[in-house]
Amino acid sequence: MTDTPMSDPSGRAAVLHAYFSYRDAPTALRWLERAFGFTTTFEVPDDKGGIQHAELRLDEVAITVFSDDGDYEHPRLKGETVGHGTYISVATEAAVDTFYDSAVQAGATVVWKPAGTEWGQYRCRVLDIEGYEWTFGTLRPGQSQTDW
């Protein structure tokens, strides 16, 4: 393996993990578990009843959640997006439907109902209880369409 500024000399592959600040992080943790099936694997409360640091997992997806003590600005929905969000690739259209149904039952705001796109992807998009955007779909970014 050739070292580049962005490669790890140990040969370990790079992995992306997202982090989210929530105004009510304890409630968000439970909601993410209920809505999407995340499992909280590590949780450190803070001294104000919030979350100093929590880690959640869903198959190969891992995210970090903490309490928003800085009163961060959350983007607002404009049309079909807040401008950025989290995309989780799943294997089948049935899996997209399952995530959608579970999220809606938990109180997610629907942006896109599950549907196909002109490029062959099947996806849905919802906003969680604090407005973060979550898209579930069959697209595998970085792979040939024939691979998904």
Short mmCIF file of N, CA and C in Angstrom, two decimals, residues 11-147:
data_model
loop_
_atom_site.label_atom_id
_atom_site.label_comp_id
_atom_site.label_asym_id
_atom_site.label_seq_id
_atom_site.Cartn_x
_atom_site.Cartn_y
_atom_site.Cartn_z
N GLY A 11 -2.87 0.14 7.27
CA GLY A 11 -3.67 -0.58 6.29
C GLY A 11 -5.15 -0.61 6.62
N ARG A 12 -5.51 -0.02 7.75
CA ARG A 12 -6.92 0.00 8.16
C ARG A 12 -7.71 0.92 7.23
N ALA A 13 -8.87 0.48 6.83
CA ALA A 13 -9.71 1.28 5.94
C ALA A 13 -10.31 2.46 6.70
N ALA A 14 -10.47 3.57 5.99
CA ALA A 14 -11.13 4.73 6.58
C ALA A 14 -12.62 4.43 6.75
N VAL A 15 -13.20 4.93 7.82
CA VAL A 15 -14.62 4.72 8.11
C VAL A 15 -15.21 6.06 8.53
N LEU A 16 -16.38 6.37 8.03
CA LEU A 16 -17.06 7.61 8.38
C LEU A 16 -18.05 7.37 9.51
N HIS A 17 -18.01 8.22 10.52
CA HIS A 17 -18.98 8.20 11.61
C HIS A 17 -19.53 9.61 11.77
N ALA A 18 -20.82 9.71 11.99
CA ALA A 18 -21.46 11.01 12.16
C ALA A 18 -21.70 11.29 13.63
N TYR A 19 -21.76 12.57 13.99
CA TYR A 19 -22.11 12.95 15.36
C TYR A 19 -23.22 14.00 15.32
N PHE A 20 -24.07 13.95 16.35
CA PHE A 20 -25.25 14.80 16.40
C PHE A 20 -25.40 15.40 17.79
N SER A 21 -25.67 16.70 17.83
CA SER A 21 -26.01 17.34 19.11
C SER A 21 -27.53 17.51 19.15
N TYR A 22 -28.11 17.11 20.27
CA TYR A 22 -29.55 17.23 20.46
C TYR A 22 -29.84 18.08 21.69
N ARG A 23 -30.85 18.92 21.59
CA ARG A 23 -31.25 19.73 22.75
C ARG A 23 -31.72 18.83 23.89
N ASP A 24 -32.39 17.73 23.56
CA ASP A 24 -32.81 16.74 24.55
C ASP A 24 -32.22 15.40 24.14
N ALA A 25 -30.93 15.24 24.41
CA ALA A 25 -30.21 14.04 23.97
C ALA A 25 -30.75 12.74 24.58
N PRO A 26 -31.13 12.70 25.86
CA PRO A 26 -31.67 11.45 26.39
C PRO A 26 -32.92 10.99 25.63
N THR A 27 -33.81 11.92 25.32
CA THR A 27 -35.01 11.58 24.55
C THR A 27 -34.63 11.16 23.13
N ALA A 28 -33.66 11.86 22.53
CA ALA A 28 -33.22 11.52 21.18
C ALA A 28 -32.64 10.11 21.11
N LEU A 29 -31.86 9.73 22.12
CA LEU A 29 -31.30 8.37 22.15
C LEU A 29 -32.41 7.33 22.09
N ARG A 30 -33.39 7.48 22.96
CA ARG A 30 -34.48 6.51 23.00
C ARG A 30 -35.27 6.53 21.69
N TRP A 31 -35.44 7.73 21.10
CA TRP A 31 -36.16 7.84 19.84
C TRP A 31 -35.40 7.14 18.71
N LEU A 32 -34.10 7.34 18.62
CA LEU A 32 -33.29 6.70 17.59
C LEU A 32 -33.33 5.17 17.72
N GLU A 33 -33.37 4.70 18.94
CA GLU A 33 -33.50 3.25 19.16
C GLU A 33 -34.85 2.75 18.64
N ARG A 34 -35.90 3.47 18.99
CA ARG A 34 -37.27 3.07 18.63
C ARG A 34 -37.53 3.25 17.12
N ALA A 35 -37.13 4.39 16.58
CA ALA A 35 -37.46 4.73 15.20
C ALA A 35 -36.63 3.97 14.18
N PHE A 36 -35.34 3.82 14.43
CA PHE A 36 -34.44 3.25 13.43
C PHE A 36 -33.81 1.93 13.86
N GLY A 37 -33.98 1.55 15.12
CA GLY A 37 -33.40 0.29 15.57
C GLY A 37 -31.96 0.39 16.04
N PHE A 38 -31.47 1.61 16.29
CA PHE A 38 -30.12 1.76 16.84
C PHE A 38 -30.05 1.10 18.22
N THR A 39 -28.86 0.65 18.58
CA THR A 39 -28.57 0.15 19.91
C THR A 39 -27.57 1.09 20.55
N THR A 40 -27.86 1.59 21.73
CA THR A 40 -26.90 2.42 22.45
C THR A 40 -25.86 1.49 23.06
N THR A 41 -24.60 1.70 22.65
CA THR A 41 -23.51 0.83 23.11
C THR A 41 -22.67 1.47 24.20
N PHE A 42 -22.79 2.80 24.36
CA PHE A 42 -21.99 3.52 25.35
C PHE A 42 -22.72 4.82 25.65
N GLU A 43 -22.87 5.14 26.93
CA GLU A 43 -23.61 6.35 27.30
C GLU A 43 -23.02 6.95 28.57
N VAL A 44 -22.63 8.22 28.49
CA VAL A 44 -22.09 8.94 29.64
C VAL A 44 -22.98 10.15 29.90
N PRO A 45 -23.74 10.14 30.99
CA PRO A 45 -24.58 11.30 31.29
C PRO A 45 -23.73 12.50 31.71
N ASP A 46 -24.29 13.69 31.53
CA ASP A 46 -23.60 14.87 32.06
C ASP A 46 -24.24 15.25 33.39
N ASP A 47 -23.76 16.32 34.01
CA ASP A 47 -24.26 16.69 35.33
C ASP A 47 -25.52 17.56 35.28
N LYS A 48 -26.10 17.72 34.07
CA LYS A 48 -27.32 18.53 33.92
C LYS A 48 -28.51 17.70 33.47
N GLY A 49 -28.37 16.37 33.51
CA GLY A 49 -29.45 15.50 33.06
C GLY A 49 -29.40 15.20 31.57
N GLY A 50 -28.34 15.63 30.92
CA GLY A 50 -28.18 15.39 29.48
C GLY A 50 -27.20 14.26 29.22
N ILE A 51 -26.64 14.28 28.04
CA ILE A 51 -25.69 13.27 27.61
C ILE A 51 -24.37 13.95 27.25
N GLN A 52 -23.31 13.56 27.93
CA GLN A 52 -21.99 14.08 27.61
C GLN A 52 -21.47 13.41 26.33
N HIS A 53 -21.70 12.09 26.23
CA HIS A 53 -21.23 11.33 25.07
C HIS A 53 -21.99 10.01 25.03
N ALA A 54 -22.54 9.68 23.87
CA ALA A 54 -23.20 8.38 23.69
C ALA A 54 -22.86 7.86 22.30
N GLU A 55 -22.74 6.55 22.20
CA GLU A 55 -22.46 5.91 20.93
C GLU A 55 -23.58 4.92 20.62
N LEU A 56 -24.03 4.95 19.37
CA LEU A 56 -25.11 4.08 18.93
C LEU A 56 -24.67 3.32 17.69
N ARG A 57 -25.22 2.13 17.54
CA ARG A 57 -24.84 1.27 16.42
C ARG A 57 -26.08 0.67 15.78
N LEU A 58 -26.00 0.53 14.46
CA LEU A 58 -27.01 -0.15 13.65
C LEU A 58 -26.24 -0.89 12.57
N ASP A 59 -26.06 -2.18 12.73
CA ASP A 59 -25.23 -2.96 11.82
C ASP A 59 -23.85 -2.31 11.73
N GLU A 60 -23.43 -1.87 10.54
CA GLU A 60 -22.10 -1.26 10.38
C GLU A 60 -22.12 0.26 10.58
N VAL A 61 -23.27 0.83 10.87
CA VAL A 61 -23.40 2.27 11.09
C VAL A 61 -23.15 2.57 12.56
N ALA A 62 -22.32 3.58 12.82
CA ALA A 62 -22.08 4.02 14.20
C ALA A 62 -22.18 5.54 14.23
N ILE A 63 -22.89 6.06 15.23
CA ILE A 63 -23.02 7.50 15.40
C ILE A 63 -22.75 7.87 16.85
N THR A 64 -22.44 9.14 17.06
CA THR A 64 -22.23 9.69 18.39
C THR A 64 -23.29 10.76 18.63
N VAL A 65 -23.83 10.78 19.84
CA VAL A 65 -24.85 11.75 20.23
C VAL A 65 -24.41 12.42 21.52
N PHE A 66 -24.68 13.72 21.62
CA PHE A 66 -24.39 14.45 22.85
C PHE A 66 -25.39 15.58 23.01
N SER A 67 -25.47 16.12 24.21
CA SER A 67 -26.40 17.21 24.49
C SER A 67 -25.88 18.51 23.89
N ASP A 68 -26.80 19.28 23.36
CA ASP A 68 -26.52 20.57 22.74
C ASP A 68 -26.48 21.64 23.83
N ASP A 69 -25.31 21.87 24.36
CA ASP A 69 -25.14 22.91 25.37
C ASP A 69 -24.79 24.26 24.75
N GLY A 70 -24.53 24.26 23.44
CA GLY A 70 -24.12 25.49 22.76
C GLY A 70 -25.24 26.17 22.00
N ASP A 71 -26.47 25.66 22.12
CA ASP A 71 -27.61 26.22 21.41
C ASP A 71 -27.31 26.37 19.92
N TYR A 72 -26.82 25.29 19.31
CA TYR A 72 -26.47 25.29 17.90
C TYR A 72 -27.68 25.54 17.02
N GLU A 73 -27.45 26.17 15.90
CA GLU A 73 -28.50 26.38 14.91
C GLU A 73 -28.71 25.08 14.15
N HIS A 74 -29.94 24.63 14.05
CA HIS A 74 -30.27 23.46 13.25
C HIS A 74 -30.89 23.96 11.95
N PRO A 75 -30.46 23.43 10.80
CA PRO A 75 -31.04 23.89 9.54
C PRO A 75 -32.53 23.56 9.46
N ARG A 76 -33.25 24.38 8.75
CA ARG A 76 -34.68 24.19 8.56
C ARG A 76 -34.93 23.54 7.20
N LEU A 77 -36.00 22.80 7.11
CA LEU A 77 -36.39 22.16 5.87
C LEU A 77 -36.78 23.22 4.85
N LYS A 78 -36.14 23.16 3.67
CA LYS A 78 -36.46 24.04 2.55
C LYS A 78 -36.74 23.14 1.36
N GLY A 79 -37.99 23.01 1.02
CA GLY A 79 -38.35 22.08 -0.05
C GLY A 79 -38.19 20.65 0.43
N GLU A 80 -37.28 19.91 -0.21
CA GLU A 80 -37.11 18.50 0.10
C GLU A 80 -35.87 18.20 0.94
N THR A 81 -35.21 19.21 1.48
CA THR A 81 -33.98 18.94 2.23
C THR A 81 -33.66 20.07 3.20
N VAL A 82 -32.85 19.76 4.19
CA VAL A 82 -32.31 20.78 5.07
C VAL A 82 -30.92 21.18 4.59
N GLY A 83 -30.46 20.60 3.50
CA GLY A 83 -29.17 20.94 2.92
C GLY A 83 -28.08 19.93 3.20
N HIS A 84 -28.26 19.13 4.21
CA HIS A 84 -27.33 18.03 4.49
C HIS A 84 -28.04 17.05 5.41
N GLY A 85 -27.53 15.84 5.43
CA GLY A 85 -28.17 14.84 6.27
C GLY A 85 -27.37 13.56 6.28
N THR A 86 -27.98 12.55 6.84
CA THR A 86 -27.34 11.25 6.95
C THR A 86 -28.04 10.29 6.00
N TYR A 87 -27.23 9.56 5.24
CA TYR A 87 -27.76 8.58 4.30
C TYR A 87 -27.30 7.20 4.75
N ILE A 88 -28.24 6.29 4.91
CA ILE A 88 -27.91 4.92 5.30
C ILE A 88 -28.33 3.99 4.17
N SER A 89 -27.33 3.27 3.62
CA SER A 89 -27.58 2.30 2.56
C SER A 89 -28.12 1.01 3.15
N VAL A 90 -29.17 0.51 2.55
CA VAL A 90 -29.74 -0.77 2.98
C VAL A 90 -29.83 -1.69 1.76
N ALA A 91 -30.01 -2.97 2.00
CA ALA A 91 -29.90 -3.96 0.93
C ALA A 91 -31.12 -4.06 0.03
N THR A 92 -32.29 -3.77 0.56
CA THR A 92 -33.50 -4.05 -0.22
C THR A 92 -34.53 -2.92 -0.09
N GLU A 93 -35.45 -2.90 -1.03
CA GLU A 93 -36.57 -1.97 -0.95
C GLU A 93 -37.41 -2.26 0.29
N ALA A 94 -37.55 -3.52 0.64
CA ALA A 94 -38.32 -3.89 1.84
C ALA A 94 -37.69 -3.28 3.09
N ALA A 95 -36.37 -3.22 3.13
CA ALA A 95 -35.69 -2.61 4.28
C ALA A 95 -35.99 -1.11 4.35
N VAL A 96 -35.99 -0.44 3.19
CA VAL A 96 -36.35 0.98 3.16
C VAL A 96 -37.75 1.17 3.73
N ASP A 97 -38.69 0.34 3.28
CA ASP A 97 -40.07 0.42 3.76
C ASP A 97 -40.15 0.21 5.27
N THR A 98 -39.38 -0.73 5.78
CA THR A 98 -39.39 -1.03 7.22
C THR A 98 -38.87 0.16 8.02
N PHE A 99 -37.75 0.76 7.59
CA PHE A 99 -37.23 1.93 8.29
C PHE A 99 -38.24 3.07 8.25
N TYR A 100 -38.85 3.29 7.10
CA TYR A 100 -39.84 4.35 6.95
C TYR A 100 -41.01 4.13 7.91
N ASP A 101 -41.58 2.95 7.88
CA ASP A 101 -42.74 2.66 8.73
C ASP A 101 -42.41 2.84 10.21
N SER A 102 -41.26 2.36 10.62
CA SER A 102 -40.84 2.47 12.02
C SER A 102 -40.64 3.93 12.42
N ALA A 103 -40.00 4.71 11.54
CA ALA A 103 -39.75 6.12 11.83
C ALA A 103 -41.06 6.90 11.93
N VAL A 104 -41.98 6.65 11.01
CA VAL A 104 -43.27 7.35 11.03
C VAL A 104 -44.04 6.99 12.29
N GLN A 105 -44.03 5.73 12.67
CA GLN A 105 -44.71 5.31 13.90
C GLN A 105 -44.12 6.00 15.13
N ALA A 106 -42.81 6.30 15.07
CA ALA A 106 -42.14 6.96 16.20
C ALA A 106 -42.32 8.48 16.17
N GLY A 107 -42.95 9.01 15.12
CA GLY A 107 -43.22 10.44 15.06
C GLY A 107 -42.33 11.24 14.13
N ALA A 108 -41.60 10.59 13.23
CA ALA A 108 -40.75 11.31 12.28
C ALA A 108 -41.61 12.15 11.34
N THR A 109 -41.04 13.24 10.85
CA THR A 109 -41.68 14.07 9.84
C THR A 109 -41.32 13.50 8.47
N VAL A 110 -42.31 13.22 7.66
CA VAL A 110 -42.08 12.64 6.34
C VAL A 110 -41.64 13.73 5.37
N VAL A 111 -40.53 13.49 4.68
CA VAL A 111 -40.08 14.34 3.59
C VAL A 111 -40.37 13.64 2.27
N TRP A 112 -39.90 12.39 2.12
CA TRP A 112 -40.21 11.56 0.96
C TRP A 112 -40.73 10.23 1.45
N LYS A 113 -41.87 9.84 0.96
CA LYS A 113 -42.33 8.47 1.17
C LYS A 113 -41.45 7.55 0.33
N PRO A 114 -41.35 6.27 0.67
CA PRO A 114 -40.53 5.36 -0.13
C PRO A 114 -40.97 5.36 -1.60
N ALA A 115 -39.98 5.53 -2.48
CA ALA A 115 -40.26 5.56 -3.92
C ALA A 115 -38.97 5.37 -4.69
N GLY A 116 -39.12 4.99 -5.95
CA GLY A 116 -37.98 4.84 -6.84
C GLY A 116 -37.60 6.16 -7.47
N THR A 117 -36.35 6.25 -7.91
CA THR A 117 -35.86 7.44 -8.60
C THR A 117 -35.60 7.10 -10.07
N GLU A 118 -35.37 8.13 -10.87
CA GLU A 118 -35.09 7.91 -12.29
C GLU A 118 -33.75 7.20 -12.51
N TRP A 119 -32.87 7.20 -11.52
CA TRP A 119 -31.58 6.50 -11.65
C TRP A 119 -31.58 5.13 -10.99
N GLY A 120 -32.74 4.65 -10.58
CA GLY A 120 -32.85 3.28 -10.12
C GLY A 120 -32.74 3.04 -8.63
N GLN A 121 -32.60 4.11 -7.87
CA GLN A 121 -32.53 3.97 -6.42
C GLN A 121 -33.94 3.92 -5.84
N TYR A 122 -34.11 3.26 -4.73
CA TYR A 122 -35.35 3.27 -3.96
C TYR A 122 -35.00 3.88 -2.61
N ARG A 123 -35.75 4.90 -2.17
CA ARG A 123 -35.36 5.64 -0.97
C ARG A 123 -36.56 6.27 -0.28
N CYS A 124 -36.30 6.70 0.95
CA CYS A 124 -37.25 7.51 1.70
C CYS A 124 -36.43 8.53 2.50
N ARG A 125 -37.09 9.59 2.93
CA ARG A 125 -36.41 10.60 3.75
C ARG A 125 -37.36 11.07 4.83
N VAL A 126 -36.83 11.17 6.06
CA VAL A 126 -37.61 11.67 7.19
C VAL A 126 -36.74 12.62 8.01
N LEU A 127 -37.41 13.43 8.81
CA LEU A 127 -36.72 14.27 9.80
C LEU A 127 -37.00 13.67 11.17
N ASP A 128 -35.96 13.65 12.01
CA ASP A 128 -36.16 13.11 13.35
C ASP A 128 -36.80 14.16 14.26
N ILE A 129 -36.89 13.87 15.54
CA ILE A 129 -37.63 14.73 16.46
C ILE A 129 -37.03 16.12 16.65
N GLU A 130 -35.77 16.31 16.25
CA GLU A 130 -35.17 17.65 16.33
C GLU A 130 -34.80 18.19 14.95
N GLY A 131 -35.29 17.56 13.90
CA GLY A 131 -35.13 18.10 12.56
C GLY A 131 -33.94 17.61 11.77
N TYR A 132 -33.18 16.65 12.28
CA TYR A 132 -32.09 16.08 11.49
C TYR A 132 -32.68 15.23 10.37
N GLU A 133 -32.02 15.28 9.22
CA GLU A 133 -32.49 14.59 8.03
C GLU A 133 -31.85 13.20 7.92
N TRP A 134 -32.70 12.19 7.73
CA TRP A 134 -32.26 10.79 7.59
C TRP A 134 -32.85 10.24 6.30
N THR A 135 -31.99 9.76 5.42
CA THR A 135 -32.43 9.12 4.19
C THR A 135 -31.98 7.67 4.22
N PHE A 136 -32.89 6.77 3.88
CA PHE A 136 -32.59 5.34 3.77
C PHE A 136 -32.83 4.95 2.33
N GLY A 137 -31.87 4.25 1.73
CA GLY A 137 -32.04 3.88 0.33
C GLY A 137 -31.15 2.74 -0.10
N THR A 138 -31.41 2.29 -1.32
CA THR A 138 -30.66 1.16 -1.87
C THR A 138 -29.40 1.60 -2.61
N LEU A 139 -29.23 2.89 -2.85
CA LEU A 139 -28.02 3.41 -3.48
C LEU A 139 -26.81 3.08 -2.63
N ARG A 140 -25.73 2.66 -3.27
CA ARG A 140 -24.45 2.41 -2.60
C ARG A 140 -23.45 3.43 -3.14
N PRO A 141 -23.32 4.59 -2.49
CA PRO A 141 -22.41 5.61 -3.00
C PRO A 141 -21.01 5.05 -3.24
N GLY A 142 -20.45 5.41 -4.38
CA GLY A 142 -19.11 4.96 -4.72
C GLY A 142 -19.05 3.62 -5.43
N GLN A 143 -20.18 2.94 -5.56
CA GLN A 143 -20.22 1.66 -6.25
C GLN A 143 -20.99 1.81 -7.56
N SER A 144 -20.67 0.96 -8.50
CA SER A 144 -21.40 0.91 -9.76
C SER A 144 -22.85 0.55 -9.48
N GLN A 145 -23.75 1.15 -10.23
CA GLN A 145 -25.18 0.88 -10.04
C GLN A 145 -25.49 -0.61 -10.17
N THR A 146 -24.73 -1.32 -10.96
CA THR A 146 -24.98 -2.76 -11.10
C THR A 146 -24.65 -3.52 -9.83
N ASP A 147 -23.90 -2.88 -8.90
CA ASP A 147 -23.56 -3.53 -7.63
C ASP A 147 -24.62 -3.33 -6.55
#
